[in-house]
Coordinates of C-alpha atoms in Angstrom, one line a residue:
M1323 CA -0.1 -0.1 0.1
N1324 CA 2.8 2.4 0.9
A1325 CA 4.5 1.9 -2.5
I1326 CA 1.1 2.8 -4.1
T1327 CA 0.9 5.5 -2.6
K1328 CA 4.7 6.8 -3.3
R1329 CA 3.5 6.3 -7.0
L1330 CA 0.0 8.1 -6.8
T1331 CA 2.2 11.0 -5.0
R1332 CA 4.8 11.0 -7.6
T1333 CA 2.1 11.4 -10.7
W1334 CA -0.2 13.8 -9.1
T1335 CA 2.1 16.2 -7.9
G1336 CA 2.8 16.5 -11.9
F1337 CA -0.9 18.0 -12.6
H1338 CA -1.0 21.7 -13.5
P1339 CA -2.4 23.7 -10.9
V1340 CA -5.7 24.1 -13.1
A1341 CA -6.0 20.5 -13.1
W1342 CA -5.9 20.4 -9.3
G1343 CA -8.4 23.1 -9.4
V1344 CA -11.0 21.3 -11.3
I1345 CA -10.0 18.0 -9.3
I1346 CA -10.8 19.5 -5.8
G1347 CA -13.8 21.3 -7.5
T1348 CA -15.3 18.3 -8.7
F1349 CA -15.3 16.8 -5.1
L1350 CA -16.5 19.6 -3.2
S1351 CA -19.5 19.8 -6.0
R1352 CA -19.9 16.0 -6.3
T1353 CA -20.1 16.5 -2.1
G1354 CA -23.1 18.8 -2.2
Y1355 CA -24.8 17.2 -5.0
F1356 CA -24.8 13.7 -3.4
M1357 CA -25.9 15.4 0.0
T1358 CA -29.3 16.3 -1.5
I1359 CA -30.7 15.1 -4.7
P1360 CA -30.2 11.2 -3.8
F1361 CA -32.9 12.2 -1.4
L1362 CA -34.7 14.7 -3.9
G1363 CA -37.4 12.0 -3.9
I1364 CA -37.8 11.1 -0.2
Y1365 CA -37.7 15.0 0.3
L1366 CA -40.9 15.6 -2.1
G1367 CA -42.7 12.8 -0.6
K1368 CA -42.2 13.3 3.4
V1369 CA -41.9 16.9 3.3
H1370 CA -44.2 18.7 0.4
G1371 CA -46.5 15.2 0.3
I1372 CA -46.5 15.1 -3.4
D1373 CA -47.5 11.6 -5.2
P1374 CA -45.3 9.2 -6.0
A1375 CA -46.0 9.6 -10.2
T1376 CA -45.3 13.0 -10.2
I1377 CA -42.2 13.0 -8.1
G1378 CA -40.9 10.4 -10.7
A1379 CA -41.4 13.0 -13.4
I1380 CA -39.8 15.3 -11.3
L1381 CA -36.4 13.7 -11.5
A1382 CA -37.0 12.2 -14.7
V1383 CA -36.9 15.8 -16.2
S1384 CA -33.7 16.2 -15.3
L1385 CA -32.2 13.4 -16.9
F1386 CA -34.1 14.6 -20.1
V1387 CA -33.0 18.0 -19.8
G1388 CA -29.6 17.2 -19.1
T1389 CA -29.3 15.0 -22.1
W1390 CA -30.2 17.2 -24.4
S1391 CA -28.5 20.4 -23.1
S1392 CA -24.9 18.6 -22.8
F1393 CA -24.0 19.2 -26.3
A1394 CA -24.8 23.0 -26.3
G1395 CA -22.4 23.2 -22.9
G1396 CA -19.4 22.0 -24.6
A1397 CA -20.0 23.8 -27.9
L1398 CA -20.4 26.7 -26.0
S1399 CA -17.4 26.4 -24.2
D1400 CA -15.5 26.1 -27.2
R1401 CA -16.6 29.1 -28.7
F1402 CA -16.5 31.5 -25.6
G1403 CA -13.7 29.8 -23.2
R1404 CA -13.9 27.3 -20.5
Y1405 CA -13.7 29.8 -17.9
P1406 CA -16.9 31.4 -18.4
V1407 CA -19.0 28.8 -18.8
M1408 CA -18.0 27.3 -16.0
I1409 CA -18.3 30.0 -13.7
W1410 CA -21.5 31.2 -14.9
S1411 CA -23.1 27.7 -15.0
M1412 CA -21.7 26.9 -11.4
A1413 CA -22.9 30.1 -10.0
V1414 CA -27.1 29.5 -11.3
W1415 CA -26.4 26.2 -10.5
G1416 CA -25.6 26.7 -6.9
L1417 CA -29.0 29.2 -7.0
V1418 CA -30.9 26.3 -8.3
Y1419 CA -29.8 24.8 -4.6
V1420 CA -31.5 27.9 -2.9
G1421 CA -34.7 27.0 -5.0
F1422 CA -35.3 23.7 -3.7
A1423 CA -34.9 24.9 -0.3
F1424 CA -37.3 27.1 -0.8
A1425 CA -40.1 25.9 -3.4
D1426 CA -43.4 24.4 -2.3
S1427 CA -45.4 23.2 -5.2
P1428 CA -44.6 20.6 -7.9
W1429 CA -44.2 23.2 -10.7
Q1430 CA -41.5 24.6 -8.9
F1431 CA -39.9 21.4 -8.3
F1432 CA -40.6 20.5 -12.0
L1433 CA -38.7 23.7 -13.1
L1434 CA -35.8 23.6 -10.9
S1435 CA -35.3 19.5 -11.8
A1436 CA -35.1 21.1 -15.0
M1437 CA -32.4 23.8 -14.4
N1438 CA -30.6 21.4 -12.3
G1439 CA -30.1 19.3 -15.3
L1440 CA -29.5 22.0 -17.7
F1441 CA -26.6 23.8 -15.9
R1442 CA -24.8 20.2 -14.5
N1443 CA -24.5 18.9 -18.2
I1444 CA -23.3 22.7 -19.4
F1445 CA -21.1 22.7 -17.0
E1446 CA -19.7 18.5 -17.0
P1447 CA -18.4 18.3 -20.3
A1448 CA -16.5 22.3 -20.6
A1449 CA -14.6 20.8 -17.1
R1450 CA -13.7 18.3 -18.8
A1451 CA -12.5 19.8 -21.7
L1452 CA -10.6 22.0 -19.2
L1453 CA -8.8 19.3 -17.9
A1454 CA -7.8 17.8 -21.0
D1455 CA -7.0 21.1 -22.1
V1456 CA -4.2 21.9 -19.5
T1457 CA -3.2 18.1 -19.2
S1458 CA -0.4 16.1 -21.7
E1459 CA -1.8 13.5 -23.0
K1460 CA 1.0 11.1 -21.9
Q1461 CA -0.8 12.5 -18.3
R1462 CA -4.5 12.4 -19.3
A1463 CA -5.5 8.8 -18.0
D1464 CA -4.1 9.8 -14.6
V1465 CA -6.0 13.0 -14.3
F1466 CA -9.0 11.7 -15.4
N1467 CA -8.7 9.0 -13.0
A1468 CA -7.9 11.6 -10.5
R1469 CA -11.1 12.8 -11.3
Y1470 CA -13.5 10.2 -11.1
F1471 CA -12.0 9.3 -7.7
A1472 CA -12.9 12.6 -6.7
I1473 CA -16.3 11.9 -8.3
N1474 CA -17.0 8.6 -6.1
L1475 CA -14.8 10.2 -3.0
G1476 CA -17.8 12.6 -2.8
G1477 CA -20.2 10.5 -3.5
A1478 CA -19.2 8.4 -0.5
I1479 CA -19.1 11.3 1.7
G1480 CA -21.9 13.4 0.4
P1481 CA -25.1 10.8 1.0
L1482 CA -23.4 10.5 5.2
I1483 CA -23.4 14.2 5.3
G1484 CA -26.8 14.4 4.3
L1485 CA -28.4 11.7 6.3
K1486 CA -26.6 13.4 9.5
L1487 CA -28.2 17.0 8.5
G1488 CA -31.5 15.5 8.1
I1489 CA -32.2 15.3 4.2
G1490 CA -35.8 13.9 3.8
G1491 CA -37.1 15.6 6.9
T1492 CA -38.3 18.8 8.2
S1493 CA -35.1 20.1 8.6
S1494 CA -33.9 19.5 4.9
L1495 CA -33.3 23.2 4.5
L1496 CA -30.0 23.5 5.8
P1497 CA -28.3 20.1 3.5
F1498 CA -29.7 22.1 0.2
L1499 CA -28.3 25.6 1.1
L1500 CA -24.8 24.0 2.4
S1501 CA -25.1 22.8 -1.1
A1502 CA -25.5 26.2 -2.7
T1503 CA -22.7 27.5 -0.8
I1504 CA -20.3 24.7 -1.7
Y1505 CA -21.2 25.6 -5.4
G1506 CA -20.6 29.2 -4.7
L1507 CA -17.3 28.6 -3.3
Y1508 CA -16.0 26.5 -6.4
A1509 CA -17.5 29.3 -8.7
L1510 CA -15.3 31.6 -6.9
L1511 CA -12.7 29.2 -7.0
L1512 CA -12.6 29.4 -10.8
I1513 CA -12.8 32.7 -10.7
G1514 CA -9.3 32.9 -8.7
F1515 CA -8.1 30.0 -11.5
R1516 CA -9.2 31.9 -14.8
M1517 CA -7.2 35.0 -12.6
K1518 CA -4.0 33.4 -11.9
F1519 CA -3.8 31.3 -15.1
K1520 CA -4.7 33.5 -17.8
Q1521 CA -2.6 32.0 -20.4
T1522 CA -3.9 28.5 -20.2
R1523 CA -5.7 27.1 -23.6
A1524 CA -8.7 27.1 -21.4
D1525 CA -9.2 31.2 -22.7
S1526 CA -6.9 31.3 -25.6
R1527 CA -6.7 30.6 -29.5
P1528 CA -8.2 27.2 -30.0
H1529 CA -11.6 28.7 -29.2
V1530 CA -10.8 32.0 -31.6
K1531 CA -10.9 28.8 -34.4
A1532 CA -14.5 27.8 -33.1
E1533 CA -16.0 30.9 -33.7
S1534 CA -15.6 30.6 -37.5
L1535 CA -18.2 27.3 -37.4
S1536 CA -22.1 27.8 -37.0
A1537 CA -23.8 25.7 -34.4
R1538 CA -25.2 23.8 -37.4
Q1539 CA -21.6 23.3 -38.8
I1540 CA -19.8 22.1 -35.2
V1541 CA -22.5 19.4 -35.5
K1542 CA -21.6 17.9 -38.5
V1543 CA -18.0 18.3 -38.0
V1544 CA -18.5 16.3 -34.7
F1545 CA -20.9 13.6 -35.7
S1546 CA -19.6 13.4 -39.3
D1547 CA -15.7 11.6 -37.2
K1548 CA -16.5 7.8 -37.6
V1549 CA -14.2 6.9 -34.8
F1550 CA -16.1 9.0 -32.3
L1551 CA -19.6 8.0 -33.6
Y1552 CA -18.7 4.5 -33.0
F1553 CA -17.6 5.6 -29.5
L1554 CA -20.7 7.0 -28.8
L1555 CA -23.0 4.3 -29.8
G1556 CA -21.1 1.8 -27.8
N1557 CA -21.1 4.3 -25.2
L1558 CA -25.4 3.7 -24.8
F1559 CA -25.3 0.1 -24.5
V1560 CA -21.9 0.7 -21.7
A1561 CA -24.6 3.6 -19.8
G1562 CA -27.2 1.7 -20.0
A1563 CA -25.5 -1.1 -18.7
Y1564 CA -24.3 1.3 -15.7
S1565 CA -28.0 2.7 -15.1
H1566 CA -28.8 -1.2 -13.5
L1567 CA -26.9 -0.6 -10.6
D1568 CA -29.6 1.8 -9.6
T1569 CA -32.6 0.8 -11.0
T1570 CA -33.1 -3.2 -12.1
L1571 CA -30.7 -4.3 -9.6
S1572 CA -32.1 -2.3 -6.7
Q1573 CA -35.7 -3.8 -8.0
Y1574 CA -34.3 -7.3 -8.1
I1575 CA -32.2 -7.6 -4.9
G1576 CA -33.7 -5.1 -2.8
H1577 CA -36.9 -6.1 -3.0
D1578 CA -36.3 -9.0 -0.6
R1579 CA -32.6 -8.4 0.0
V1580 CA -32.5 -4.8 1.2
D1581 CA -29.3 -5.3 3.6
A1582 CA -27.3 -7.3 0.4
Y1583 CA -28.3 -4.7 -2.0
S1584 CA -27.0 -1.5 0.7
L1585 CA -23.8 -4.1 1.0
L1586 CA -23.4 -3.8 -2.7
F1587 CA -23.5 -0.4 -3.1
V1588 CA -21.0 -0.1 -0.8
V1589 CA -18.8 -2.3 -2.3
N1590 CA -19.1 -0.5 -5.1
T1591 CA -17.9 2.6 -4.5
V1592 CA -15.0 0.9 -2.1
S1593 CA -14.1 -1.1 -5.3
V1594 CA -13.8 1.9 -7.2
L1595 CA -11.2 3.9 -5.1
L1596 CA -8.9 0.5 -4.2
L1597 CA -9.4 -0.5 -8.2
Q1598 CA -9.5 2.6 -10.3
Y1599 CA -5.4 2.9 -9.9
P1600 CA -4.2 -0.5 -10.8
L1601 CA -6.3 -1.3 -13.3
G1602 CA -5.6 2.2 -14.8
R1603 CA -1.6 1.2 -15.0
L1604 CA -2.5 -2.1 -16.1
M1605 CA -4.5 -0.3 -19.1
K1606 CA -1.9 2.2 -20.2
R1607 CA -0.3 -1.1 -21.3
Y1608 CA -3.4 -1.2 -24.1
S1609 CA -5.2 1.3 -26.3
S1610 CA -8.4 3.4 -25.4
M1611 CA -10.5 1.1 -28.0
T1612 CA -8.8 -2.2 -26.3
A1613 CA -9.8 -0.9 -22.5
L1614 CA -13.2 -0.3 -23.1
K1615 CA -13.7 -3.0 -25.3
V1616 CA -12.6 -5.3 -22.1
G1617 CA -14.7 -3.0 -20.0
C1618 CA -17.9 -3.5 -21.9
L1619 CA -17.1 -7.0 -21.6
L1620 CA -16.8 -7.2 -17.6
F1621 CA -19.8 -4.8 -17.0
G1622 CA -21.7 -7.8 -18.8
L1623 CA -20.3 -10.5 -16.5
G1624 CA -20.5 -8.9 -13.8
L1625 CA -24.0 -7.8 -14.3
F1626 CA -24.6 -11.7 -15.0
G1627 CA -23.1 -12.5 -11.9
L1628 CA -25.3 -10.5 -9.6
G1629 CA -28.6 -11.7 -11.3
T1630 CA -27.7 -15.3 -10.5
S1631 CA -25.4 -15.2 -7.4
E1632 CA -27.3 -15.9 -4.5
H1633 CA -24.4 -16.2 -1.5
I1634 CA -23.1 -12.9 -0.7
I1635 CA -19.5 -13.8 -1.7
M1636 CA -20.2 -14.4 -5.2
L1637 CA -22.5 -11.1 -5.8
I1638 CA -19.1 -8.9 -4.0
L1639 CA -17.3 -10.5 -6.7
S1640 CA -19.6 -9.8 -9.4
M1641 CA -20.0 -6.4 -8.3
M1642 CA -15.8 -5.7 -8.0
V1643 CA -16.4 -7.3 -11.7
F1644 CA -19.1 -4.7 -12.6
T1645 CA -16.9 -2.1 -11.0
S1646 CA -14.3 -2.9 -13.1
G1647 CA -15.9 -2.3 -15.8
E1648 CA -17.3 1.1 -15.0
I1649 CA -14.0 2.4 -14.3
L1650 CA -12.5 1.1 -17.5
C1651 CA -15.1 2.8 -19.3
F1652 CA -15.8 5.9 -18.0
V1653 CA -12.7 6.8 -17.1
I1654 CA -10.7 5.6 -20.5
G1655 CA -13.9 7.1 -22.5
D1656 CA -12.8 10.7 -21.4
V1657 CA -9.5 9.7 -22.1
L1658 CA -10.0 8.7 -25.8
I1659 CA -12.8 11.8 -26.4
G1660 CA -9.6 13.6 -25.3
E1661 CA -7.1 12.0 -27.5
I1662 CA -9.1 11.9 -30.6
A1663 CA -11.4 15.5 -30.6
P1664 CA -9.8 18.2 -32.2
E1665 CA -8.8 20.9 -30.3
H1666 CA -10.7 23.9 -30.6
L1667 CA -13.8 21.4 -30.9
R1668 CA -12.9 19.3 -27.6
G1669 CA -15.8 20.8 -25.4
A1670 CA -18.2 19.9 -28.4
Y1671 CA -17.2 16.3 -28.3
F1672 CA -17.6 16.1 -24.5
G1673 CA -20.7 17.7 -24.5
A1674 CA -22.1 15.0 -27.1
S1675 CA -20.9 12.1 -25.6
G1676 CA -23.4 13.1 -22.8
L1677 CA -26.1 11.4 -25.6
A1678 CA -25.1 8.1 -23.7
F1679 CA -27.5 9.6 -21.2
I1680 CA -30.4 8.0 -23.7
G1681 CA -28.7 4.7 -23.3
Q1682 CA -29.5 4.9 -19.1
S1683 CA -33.3 5.7 -19.6
A1684 CA -34.0 3.1 -22.3
S1685 CA -31.7 0.4 -20.5
A1686 CA -33.8 1.4 -17.0
W1687 CA -37.2 1.3 -18.7
I1688 CA -35.7 -1.9 -20.4
G1689 CA -34.9 -3.7 -17.1
G1690 CA -38.3 -2.8 -15.7
M1691 CA -40.1 -4.0 -18.5
L1692 CA -38.5 -7.5 -18.2
L1693 CA -39.1 -7.7 -14.2
K1694 CA -42.7 -7.0 -15.1
S1695 CA -43.0 -9.6 -17.9
L1696 CA -40.6 -12.4 -16.7
G1697 CA -41.2 -12.2 -13.0
F1698 CA -38.8 -11.7 -10.3
S1699 CA -38.0 -15.8 -10.4
Q1700 CA -36.1 -15.4 -14.0
G1701 CA -33.3 -14.1 -12.8
P1702 CA -30.6 -15.8 -14.9
L1703 CA -32.6 -15.0 -18.2
I1704 CA -33.6 -11.5 -17.5
F1705 CA -29.6 -10.6 -16.6
G1706 CA -28.2 -12.9 -19.5
I1707 CA -30.4 -10.3 -21.8
L1708 CA -28.8 -7.8 -20.0
M1709 CA -25.4 -9.1 -20.2
V1710 CA -25.9 -9.7 -23.9
L1711 CA -27.0 -5.8 -24.2
A1712 CA -23.8 -5.0 -22.4
F1713 CA -21.9 -6.9 -25.0
A1714 CA -23.4 -5.3 -27.9
A1715 CA -21.2 -2.4 -27.0
F1716 CA -18.2 -4.7 -28.4
P1717 CA -18.1 -4.7 -32.0
F1718 CA -18.8 -0.7 -32.0
F1719 CA -15.8 0.0 -30.2
H1720 CA -14.0 -2.5 -32.4
R1721 CA -15.0 -1.4 -35.6
G1722 CA -14.1 2.1 -34.3
Q1723 CA -10.7 0.8 -33.2
L1724 CA -10.3 -0.4 -36.7
L1725 CA -10.7 3.0 -38.4
R1726 CA -8.8 4.9 -35.7
N1727 CA -5.9 2.0 -36.8
R1728 CA -6.0 3.3 -40.6
P1729 CA -4.0 6.1 -42.3
A1730 CA -4.6 9.4 -41.3
G1731 CA -5.9 10.5 -44.1
D1732 CA -8.8 7.6 -44.2
R1733 CA -10.5 8.2 -40.8
E1734 CA -10.7 12.1 -41.4
P1735 CA -14.2 13.4 -41.1
A1736 CA -16.4 13.5 -44.4
A1737 CA -16.3 16.9 -46.2
N1738 CA -19.4 19.0 -45.6
P1739 CA -20.7 20.9 -48.6
S1740 CA -21.8 23.9 -46.7
M1741 CA -18.2 24.4 -45.3
D1742 CA -15.1 26.3 -47.3
S1743 CA -11.9 24.7 -47.2
D1744 CA -10.3 26.7 -45.3
T1745 CA -12.9 25.7 -42.4
L1746 CA -12.8 22.3 -43.1
E1747 CA -8.8 22.5 -42.7
N1748 CA -9.5 24.1 -39.6
S1749 CA -12.0 21.3 -37.8
R1750 CA -9.7 18.3 -39.2
S1751 CA -5.9 20.2 -38.5
T1752 CA -5.4 18.9 -34.7
C1753 CA -7.5 15.2 -35.4

């Protein structure tokens, strides 16, 4: 353990100060997020007496709006710079939490939930693009590993603080206001970094290139990148596989083994913290697409084990396999985008990757329908189907890998008649 700690320290001390700012801010913001949002459904029902169907719709609108706003957030950061988009979205996002504290009617919660999804998915692609901007290609896997570590650390601490502060009860005002304060502090931290590190690529020339492209042209450039398209298609199935942790598995295992499901949730969080660094080092020996292919297979195998195992030890081992797939697919996915995206359109690429949330929504629905139609006694069949759906990502990742390994000229985005030759050259210059 000491050797691992020393290697981590040696690796992480080489990060750009701005990268550290984003990583620390990620920990703070995710702590605030997990302090309140996972308990929002309980809060709406217990405190405001809203019926379950309406609560479900309120929670769903956040995901729906966020899915379609993600691309816009990334594209805006390409045009106007990372810092302005991140600062303003974070500041307004904090005000959303103030709204949750004082809202008292369903329509207000609908609006706030939509705004929560909107500003989260405007901020996130800009933050991920900023990390890629200030980090060398050699260190990107490490920096995105550190970011994912911060996310999961916040996910472990946030709910504990929320429970301690009484979230979901009559004293829920304090957790929401504390989350809003955290978001406000993060916005101030970003302002400080912008003032101190004015010459980082977060505000420099690459974004000027994006100004020569209309929104329609940006969309065409991004979605004519075939390597990225195959990654995005595979990611739909990967995101869908992950969604079963909170949806299908919570119903299947939690309906008669609540304690076991609670333990598995803890195992998932702890496994991320323990396995992330060793897996990251191992997969540095292979290409990003290879790591993604291995990850989707582990996702499927883990799901099948969770749906067919009865003994708690086998359930824990299956969750560790599932979590290994989660680490590889989500961390390496960000690394891959940083590798293939043109520098001046990096935000748009990270934003477009948010379309994978469609896979989460669809898979959650599919899992529920399978449980309803086949019954809880058909675990092997249900999770066998879900395993095959996770495996469906493999051919897309493999096809993307084959295209990426071709000579550079064969994998350039297709020509767009509505763009002149200079604009096309700019859009390809850093592919």
